[in-house]
PDB file of C-alpha atoms in Angstrom:
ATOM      1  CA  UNK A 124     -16.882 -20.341 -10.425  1.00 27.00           C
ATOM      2  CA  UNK A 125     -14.266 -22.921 -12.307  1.00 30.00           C
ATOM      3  CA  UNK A 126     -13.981 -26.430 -12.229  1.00 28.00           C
ATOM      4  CA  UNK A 127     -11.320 -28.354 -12.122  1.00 27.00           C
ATOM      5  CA  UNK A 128     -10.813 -32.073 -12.200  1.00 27.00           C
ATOM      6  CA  UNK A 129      -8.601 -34.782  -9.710  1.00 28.00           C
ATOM      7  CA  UNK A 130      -7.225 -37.739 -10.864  1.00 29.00           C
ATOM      8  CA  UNK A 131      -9.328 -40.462 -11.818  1.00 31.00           C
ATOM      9  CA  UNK A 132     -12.176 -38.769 -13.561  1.00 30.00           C
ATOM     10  CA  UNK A 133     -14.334 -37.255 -10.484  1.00 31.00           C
ATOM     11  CA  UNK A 134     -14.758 -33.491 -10.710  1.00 30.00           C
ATOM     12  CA  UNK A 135     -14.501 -31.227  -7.655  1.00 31.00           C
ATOM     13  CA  UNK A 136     -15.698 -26.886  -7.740  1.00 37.00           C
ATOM     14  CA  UNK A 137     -13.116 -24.547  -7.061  1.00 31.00           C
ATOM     15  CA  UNK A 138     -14.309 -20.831  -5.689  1.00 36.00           C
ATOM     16  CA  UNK A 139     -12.685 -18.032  -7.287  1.00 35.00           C
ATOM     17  CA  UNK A 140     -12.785 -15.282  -4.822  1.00 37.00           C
ATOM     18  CA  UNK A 141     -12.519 -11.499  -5.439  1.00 36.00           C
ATOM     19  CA  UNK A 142     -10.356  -9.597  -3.096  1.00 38.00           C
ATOM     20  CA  UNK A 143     -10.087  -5.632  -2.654  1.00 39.00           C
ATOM     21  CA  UNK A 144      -8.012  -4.178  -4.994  1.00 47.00           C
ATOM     22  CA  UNK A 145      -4.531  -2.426  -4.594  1.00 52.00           C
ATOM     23  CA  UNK A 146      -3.221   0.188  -6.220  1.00 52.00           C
ATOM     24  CA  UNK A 147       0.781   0.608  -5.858  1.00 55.00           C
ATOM     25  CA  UNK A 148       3.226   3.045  -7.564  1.00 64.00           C
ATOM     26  CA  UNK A 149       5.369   2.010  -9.836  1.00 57.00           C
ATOM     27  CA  UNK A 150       9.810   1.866 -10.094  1.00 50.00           C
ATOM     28  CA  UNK A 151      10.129  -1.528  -8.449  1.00 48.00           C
ATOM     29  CA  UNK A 152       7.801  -0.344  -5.228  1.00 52.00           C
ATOM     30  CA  UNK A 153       6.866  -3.800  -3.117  1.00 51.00           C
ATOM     31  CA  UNK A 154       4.308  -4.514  -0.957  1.00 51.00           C
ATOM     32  CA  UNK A 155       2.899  -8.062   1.413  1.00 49.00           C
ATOM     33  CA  UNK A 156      -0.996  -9.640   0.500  1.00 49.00           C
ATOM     34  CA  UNK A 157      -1.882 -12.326   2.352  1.00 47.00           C
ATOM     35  CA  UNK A 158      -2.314 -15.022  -0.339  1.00 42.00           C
ATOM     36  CA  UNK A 159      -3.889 -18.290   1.151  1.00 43.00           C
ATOM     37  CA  UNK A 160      -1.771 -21.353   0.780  1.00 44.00           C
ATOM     38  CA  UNK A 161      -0.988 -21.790  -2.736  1.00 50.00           C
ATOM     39  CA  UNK A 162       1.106 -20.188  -5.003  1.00 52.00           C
ATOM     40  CA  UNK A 163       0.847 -16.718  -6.600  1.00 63.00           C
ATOM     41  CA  UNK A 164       1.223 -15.490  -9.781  1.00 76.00           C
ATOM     42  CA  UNK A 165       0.005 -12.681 -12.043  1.00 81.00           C
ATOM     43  CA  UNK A 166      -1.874 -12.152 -15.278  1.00 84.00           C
ATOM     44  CA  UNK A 167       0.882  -9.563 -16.605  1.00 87.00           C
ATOM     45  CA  UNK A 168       4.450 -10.521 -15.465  1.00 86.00           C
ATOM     46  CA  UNK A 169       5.623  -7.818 -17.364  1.00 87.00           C
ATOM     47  CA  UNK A 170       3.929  -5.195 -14.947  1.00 85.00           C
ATOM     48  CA  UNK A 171       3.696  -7.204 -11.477  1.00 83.00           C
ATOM     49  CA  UNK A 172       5.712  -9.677  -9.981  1.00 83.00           C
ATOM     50  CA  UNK A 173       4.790 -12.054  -7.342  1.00 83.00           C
ATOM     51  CA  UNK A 174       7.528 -13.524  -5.236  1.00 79.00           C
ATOM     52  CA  UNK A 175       5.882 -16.162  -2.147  1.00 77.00           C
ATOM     53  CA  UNK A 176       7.027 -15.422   1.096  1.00 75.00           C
ATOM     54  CA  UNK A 177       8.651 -17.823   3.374  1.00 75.00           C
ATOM     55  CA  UNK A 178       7.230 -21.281   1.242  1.00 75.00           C
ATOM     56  CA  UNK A 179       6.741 -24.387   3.233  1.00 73.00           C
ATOM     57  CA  UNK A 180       7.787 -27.551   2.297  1.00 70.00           C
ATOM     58  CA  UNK A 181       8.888 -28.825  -1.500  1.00 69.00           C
ATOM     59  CA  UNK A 182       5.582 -27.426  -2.519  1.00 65.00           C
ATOM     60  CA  UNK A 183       6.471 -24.284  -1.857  1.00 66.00           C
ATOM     61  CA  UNK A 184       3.167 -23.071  -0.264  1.00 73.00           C
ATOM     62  CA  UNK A 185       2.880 -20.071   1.775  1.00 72.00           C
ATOM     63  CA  UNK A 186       0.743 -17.622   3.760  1.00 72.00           C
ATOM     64  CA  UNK A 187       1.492 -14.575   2.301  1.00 75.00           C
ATOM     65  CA  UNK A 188       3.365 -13.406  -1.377  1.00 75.00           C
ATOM     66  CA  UNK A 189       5.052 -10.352  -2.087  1.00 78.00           C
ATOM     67  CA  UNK A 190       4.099  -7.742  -5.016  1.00 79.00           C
ATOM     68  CA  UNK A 191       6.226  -5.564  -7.106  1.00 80.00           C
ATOM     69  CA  UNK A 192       5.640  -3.429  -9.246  1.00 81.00           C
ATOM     70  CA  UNK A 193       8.065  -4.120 -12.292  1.00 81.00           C
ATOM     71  CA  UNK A 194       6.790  -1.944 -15.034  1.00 78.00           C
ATOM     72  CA  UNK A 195       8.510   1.275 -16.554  1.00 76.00           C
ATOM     73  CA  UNK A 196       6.368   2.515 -18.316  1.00 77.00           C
ATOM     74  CA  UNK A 197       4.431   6.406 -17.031  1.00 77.00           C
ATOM     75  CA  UNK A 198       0.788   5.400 -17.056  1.00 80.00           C
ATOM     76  CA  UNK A 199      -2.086   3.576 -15.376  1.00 85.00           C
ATOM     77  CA  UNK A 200      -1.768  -0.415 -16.064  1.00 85.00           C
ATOM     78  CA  UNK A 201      -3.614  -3.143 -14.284  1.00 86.00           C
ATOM     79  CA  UNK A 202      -2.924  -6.757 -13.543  1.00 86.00           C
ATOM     80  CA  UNK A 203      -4.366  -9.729 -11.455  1.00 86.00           C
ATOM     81  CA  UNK A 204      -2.992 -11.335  -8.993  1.00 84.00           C
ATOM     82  CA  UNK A 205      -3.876 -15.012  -8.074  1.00 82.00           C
ATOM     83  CA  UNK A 206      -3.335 -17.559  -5.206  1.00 79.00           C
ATOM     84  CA  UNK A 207      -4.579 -20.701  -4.802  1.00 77.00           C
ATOM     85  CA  UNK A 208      -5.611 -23.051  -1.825  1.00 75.00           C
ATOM     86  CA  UNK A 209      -5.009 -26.512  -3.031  1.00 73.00           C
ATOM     87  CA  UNK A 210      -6.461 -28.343  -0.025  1.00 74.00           C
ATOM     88  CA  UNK A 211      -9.712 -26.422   0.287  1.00 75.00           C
ATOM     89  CA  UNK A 212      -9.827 -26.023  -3.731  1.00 78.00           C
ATOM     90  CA  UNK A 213     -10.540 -21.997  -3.521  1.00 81.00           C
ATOM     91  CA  UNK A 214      -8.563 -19.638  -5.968  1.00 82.00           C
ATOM     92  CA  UNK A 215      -8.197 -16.069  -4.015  1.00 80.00           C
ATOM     93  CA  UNK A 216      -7.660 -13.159  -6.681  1.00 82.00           C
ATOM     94  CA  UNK A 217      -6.675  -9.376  -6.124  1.00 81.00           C
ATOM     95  CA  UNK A 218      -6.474  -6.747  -8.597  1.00 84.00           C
ATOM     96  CA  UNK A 219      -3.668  -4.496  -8.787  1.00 84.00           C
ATOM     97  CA  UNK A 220      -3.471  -1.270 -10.418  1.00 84.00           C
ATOM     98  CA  UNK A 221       0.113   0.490 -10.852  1.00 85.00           C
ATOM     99  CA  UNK A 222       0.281   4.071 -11.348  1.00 85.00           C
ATOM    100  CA  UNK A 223       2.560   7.629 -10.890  1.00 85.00           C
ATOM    101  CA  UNK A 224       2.148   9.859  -8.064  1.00 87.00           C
ATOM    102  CA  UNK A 225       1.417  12.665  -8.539  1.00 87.00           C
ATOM    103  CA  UNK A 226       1.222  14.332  -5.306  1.00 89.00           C
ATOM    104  CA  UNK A 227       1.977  13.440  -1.420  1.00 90.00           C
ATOM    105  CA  UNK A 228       0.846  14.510   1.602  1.00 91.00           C
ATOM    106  CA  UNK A 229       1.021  13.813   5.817  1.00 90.00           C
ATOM    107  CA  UNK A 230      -1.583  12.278   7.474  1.00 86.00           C
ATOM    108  CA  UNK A 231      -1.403  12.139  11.555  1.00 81.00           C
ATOM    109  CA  UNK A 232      -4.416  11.529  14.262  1.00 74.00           C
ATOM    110  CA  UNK A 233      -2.598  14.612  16.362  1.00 76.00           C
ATOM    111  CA  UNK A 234      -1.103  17.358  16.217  1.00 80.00           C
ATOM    112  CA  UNK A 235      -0.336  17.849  20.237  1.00 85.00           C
ATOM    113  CA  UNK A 236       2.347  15.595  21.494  1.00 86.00           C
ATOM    114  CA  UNK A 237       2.886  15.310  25.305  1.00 86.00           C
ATOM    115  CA  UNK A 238       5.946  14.887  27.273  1.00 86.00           C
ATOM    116  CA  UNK A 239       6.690  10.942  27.913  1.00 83.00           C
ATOM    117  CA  UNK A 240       3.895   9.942  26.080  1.00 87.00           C
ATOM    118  CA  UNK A 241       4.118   7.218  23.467  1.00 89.00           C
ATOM    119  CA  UNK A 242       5.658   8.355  19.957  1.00 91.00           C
ATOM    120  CA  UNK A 243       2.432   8.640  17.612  1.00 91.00           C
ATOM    121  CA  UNK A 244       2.762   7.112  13.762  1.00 92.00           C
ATOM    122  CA  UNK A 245       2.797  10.230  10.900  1.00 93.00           C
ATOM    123  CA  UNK A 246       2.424   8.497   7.544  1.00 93.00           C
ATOM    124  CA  UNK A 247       2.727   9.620   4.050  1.00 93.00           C
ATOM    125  CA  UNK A 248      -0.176   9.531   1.592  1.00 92.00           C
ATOM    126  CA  UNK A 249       0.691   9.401  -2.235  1.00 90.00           C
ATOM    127  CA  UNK A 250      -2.034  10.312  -4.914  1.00 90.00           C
ATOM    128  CA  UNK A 251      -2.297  10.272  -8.911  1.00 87.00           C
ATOM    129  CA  UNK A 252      -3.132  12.492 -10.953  1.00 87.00           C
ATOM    130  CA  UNK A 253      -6.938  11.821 -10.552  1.00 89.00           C
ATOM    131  CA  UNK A 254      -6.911  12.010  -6.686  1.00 90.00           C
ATOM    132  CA  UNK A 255      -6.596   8.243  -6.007  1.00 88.00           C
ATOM    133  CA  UNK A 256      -4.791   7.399  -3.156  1.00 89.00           C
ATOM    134  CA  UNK A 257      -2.531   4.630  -2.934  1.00 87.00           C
ATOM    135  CA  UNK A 258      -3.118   1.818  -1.007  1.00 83.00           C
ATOM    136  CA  UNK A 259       0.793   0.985   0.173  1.00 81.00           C
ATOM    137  CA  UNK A 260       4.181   2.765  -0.558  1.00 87.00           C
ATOM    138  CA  UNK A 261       5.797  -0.338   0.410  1.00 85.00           C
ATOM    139  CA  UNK A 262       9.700   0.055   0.551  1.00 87.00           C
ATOM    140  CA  UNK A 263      10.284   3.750  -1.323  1.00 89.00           C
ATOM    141  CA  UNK A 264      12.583   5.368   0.954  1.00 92.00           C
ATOM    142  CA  UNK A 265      11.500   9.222   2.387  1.00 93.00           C
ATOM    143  CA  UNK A 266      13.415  11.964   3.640  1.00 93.00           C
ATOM    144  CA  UNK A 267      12.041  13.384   7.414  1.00 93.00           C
ATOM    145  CA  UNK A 268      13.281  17.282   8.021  1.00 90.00           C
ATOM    146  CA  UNK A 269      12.407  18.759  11.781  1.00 88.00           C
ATOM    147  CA  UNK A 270      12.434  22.195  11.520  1.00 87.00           C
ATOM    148  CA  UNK A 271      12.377  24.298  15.050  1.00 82.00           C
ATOM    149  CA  UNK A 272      12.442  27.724  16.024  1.00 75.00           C
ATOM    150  CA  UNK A 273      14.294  26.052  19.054  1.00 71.00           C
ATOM    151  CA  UNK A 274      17.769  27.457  19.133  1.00 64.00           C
ATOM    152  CA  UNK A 275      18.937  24.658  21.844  1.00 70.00           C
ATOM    153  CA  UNK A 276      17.049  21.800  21.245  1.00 76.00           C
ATOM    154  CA  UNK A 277      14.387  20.455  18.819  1.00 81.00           C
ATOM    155  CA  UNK A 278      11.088  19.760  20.824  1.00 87.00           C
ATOM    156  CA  UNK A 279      10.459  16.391  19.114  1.00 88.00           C
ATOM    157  CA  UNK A 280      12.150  13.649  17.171  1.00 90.00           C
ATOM    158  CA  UNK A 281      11.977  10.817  15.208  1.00 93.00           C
ATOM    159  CA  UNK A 282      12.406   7.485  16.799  1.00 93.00           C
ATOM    160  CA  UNK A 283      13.246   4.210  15.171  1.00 94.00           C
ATOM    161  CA  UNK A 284      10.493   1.346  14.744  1.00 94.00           C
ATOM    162  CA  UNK A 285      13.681  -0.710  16.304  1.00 91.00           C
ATOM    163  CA  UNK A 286      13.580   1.252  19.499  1.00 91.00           C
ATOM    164  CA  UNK A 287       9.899   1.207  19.995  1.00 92.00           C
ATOM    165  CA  UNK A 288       7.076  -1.957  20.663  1.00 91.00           C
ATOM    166  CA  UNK A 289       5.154  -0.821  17.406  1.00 92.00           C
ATOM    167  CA  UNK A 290       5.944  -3.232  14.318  1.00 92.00           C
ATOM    168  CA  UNK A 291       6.419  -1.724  11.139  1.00 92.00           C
ATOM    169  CA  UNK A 292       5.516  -2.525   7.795  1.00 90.00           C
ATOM    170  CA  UNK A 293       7.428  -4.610   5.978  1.00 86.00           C
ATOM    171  CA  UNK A 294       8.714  -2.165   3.461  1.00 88.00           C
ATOM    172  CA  UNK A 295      10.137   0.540   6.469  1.00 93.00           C
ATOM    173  CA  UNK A 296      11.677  -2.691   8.484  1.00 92.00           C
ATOM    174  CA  UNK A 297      13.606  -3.131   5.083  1.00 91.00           C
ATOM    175  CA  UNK A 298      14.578   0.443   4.964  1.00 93.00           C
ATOM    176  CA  UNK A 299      15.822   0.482   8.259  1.00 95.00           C
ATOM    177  CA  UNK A 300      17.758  -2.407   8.215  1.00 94.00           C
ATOM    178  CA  UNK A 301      19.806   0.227   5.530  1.00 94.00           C
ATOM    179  CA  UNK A 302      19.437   3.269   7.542  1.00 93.00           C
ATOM    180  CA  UNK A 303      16.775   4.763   5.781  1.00 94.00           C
ATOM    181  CA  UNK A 304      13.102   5.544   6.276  1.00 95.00           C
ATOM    182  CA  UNK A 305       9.931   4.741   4.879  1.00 94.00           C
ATOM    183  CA  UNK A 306       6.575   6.239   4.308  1.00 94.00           C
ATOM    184  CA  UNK A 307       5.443   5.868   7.723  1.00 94.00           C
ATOM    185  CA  UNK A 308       7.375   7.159  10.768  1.00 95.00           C
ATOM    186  CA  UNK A 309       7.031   7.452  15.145  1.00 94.00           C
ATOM    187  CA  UNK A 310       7.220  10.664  16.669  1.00 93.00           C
ATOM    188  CA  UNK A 311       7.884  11.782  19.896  1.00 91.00           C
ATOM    189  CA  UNK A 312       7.767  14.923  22.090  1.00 89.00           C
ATOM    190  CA  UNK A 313      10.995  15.520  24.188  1.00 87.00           C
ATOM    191  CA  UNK A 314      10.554  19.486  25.088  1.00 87.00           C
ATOM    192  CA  UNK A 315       8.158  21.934  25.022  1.00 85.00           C
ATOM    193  CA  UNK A 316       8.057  24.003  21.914  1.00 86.00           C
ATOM    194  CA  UNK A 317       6.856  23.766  18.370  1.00 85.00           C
ATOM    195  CA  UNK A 318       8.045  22.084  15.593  1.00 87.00           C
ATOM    196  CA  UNK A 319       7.107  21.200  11.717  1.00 88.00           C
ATOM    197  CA  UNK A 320       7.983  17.801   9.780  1.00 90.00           C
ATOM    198  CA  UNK A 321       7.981  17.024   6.039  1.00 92.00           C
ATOM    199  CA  UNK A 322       9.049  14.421   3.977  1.00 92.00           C
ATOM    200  CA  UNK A 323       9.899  14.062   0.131  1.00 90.00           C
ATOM    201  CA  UNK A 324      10.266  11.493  -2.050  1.00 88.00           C
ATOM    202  CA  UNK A 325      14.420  11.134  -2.436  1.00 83.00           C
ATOM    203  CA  UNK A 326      15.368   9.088  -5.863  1.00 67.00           C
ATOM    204  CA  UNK A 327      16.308  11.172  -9.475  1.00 63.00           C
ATOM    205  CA  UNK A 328      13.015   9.506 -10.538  1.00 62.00           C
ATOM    206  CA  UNK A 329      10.751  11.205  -8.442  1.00 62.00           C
ATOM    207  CA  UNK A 330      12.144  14.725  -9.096  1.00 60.00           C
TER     208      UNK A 330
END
């Protein structure tokens, strides 16, 4: 608990509240926290950056702030995000922890897709080198490959968070804006048959 004092001499508490940390990779990877109303920053600048989202006003509050990782450097490094709600005199803190992957997988609820059914979200899953998974891949663009035994037509495809009523994160609505796609993708059966997807990290970085 700090304390901080107004104008005029009378003292007022201020709550400093932890928040679950994150861990993101690193090369520039972004990523949204909800932040309160006050403005963000970060204990190391030099490994996280905090940009506010959307301020209000000349005081430049806002809802929400935007992390990036900034750092170069191969190894595990940790920073501390803060935010702060002037009006209700509460500090809001998260702890971020940037790190390499090491290793990526697919996650999915299914494995059956039926004909006309909604598309179903298949997401990526990135991991150091100790197992850890990480908590967002934020805007790090993916190649998808369909590969079908089909000889006329594939029996599912990929379809565009922009042609669907699913919202997707922030960092894929970037990518698509450029033609590209994220972490997390929609699929959809459009044939009977059998098919298998995989993704890999694209970027001269990651190979």
């Amino acid at each position: 608990m700090a304390h901080f004092s107004k104008s005029g001499g009378l003292g007022c508490v201020c709550m400093v509240l932890g928040l679950v940390s994150v861990r993101v990779p690193g090369l520039g990877s972004g990523t949204g926290l909800g932040s309160g109303s006050g403005f963000g920053r970060s204990t190391r600048p030099d490994i996280i950056a905090v940009e506010v989202v959307n301020p209000r006003g000349t005081s430049g509050c806002s809802a929400e702030a935007r992390i990036a990782a900034v750092s170069r450097h191969p190894e595990e490094q940790t920073a501390v995000v803060f935010a702060e709600d002037k009006d209700a005199h509460v500090v809001l803190s998260c702890g971020v922890t940037i790190d390499v992957i090491a290793k990526i997988g697919i996650s999915t609820t299914t494995k059956v897709l039926f004909l006309d059914a909604s598309p179903v979200k298949i997401a990526v899953q990135a991991f150091n080198a100790e197992g850890d998974m990480f908590t967002d891949l934020g805007d790090i663009p993916f190649e998808w490959h369909l590969e079908s035994s089909s000889l006329s037509e594939r029996p599912l495809r990929i379809v565009p968070f922009s042609q669907s009523k699913y919202e997707a994160p922030e960092g894929v609505r970037t990518l698509e804006k450029v033609k590209k796609r994220g972490y997390v993708v929609l699929v959809e059966g459009v044939s009977t048959g059998a098919a298998v997807l995989s993704a890999k990290l694209t970027g001269s970085h990651f190979r």
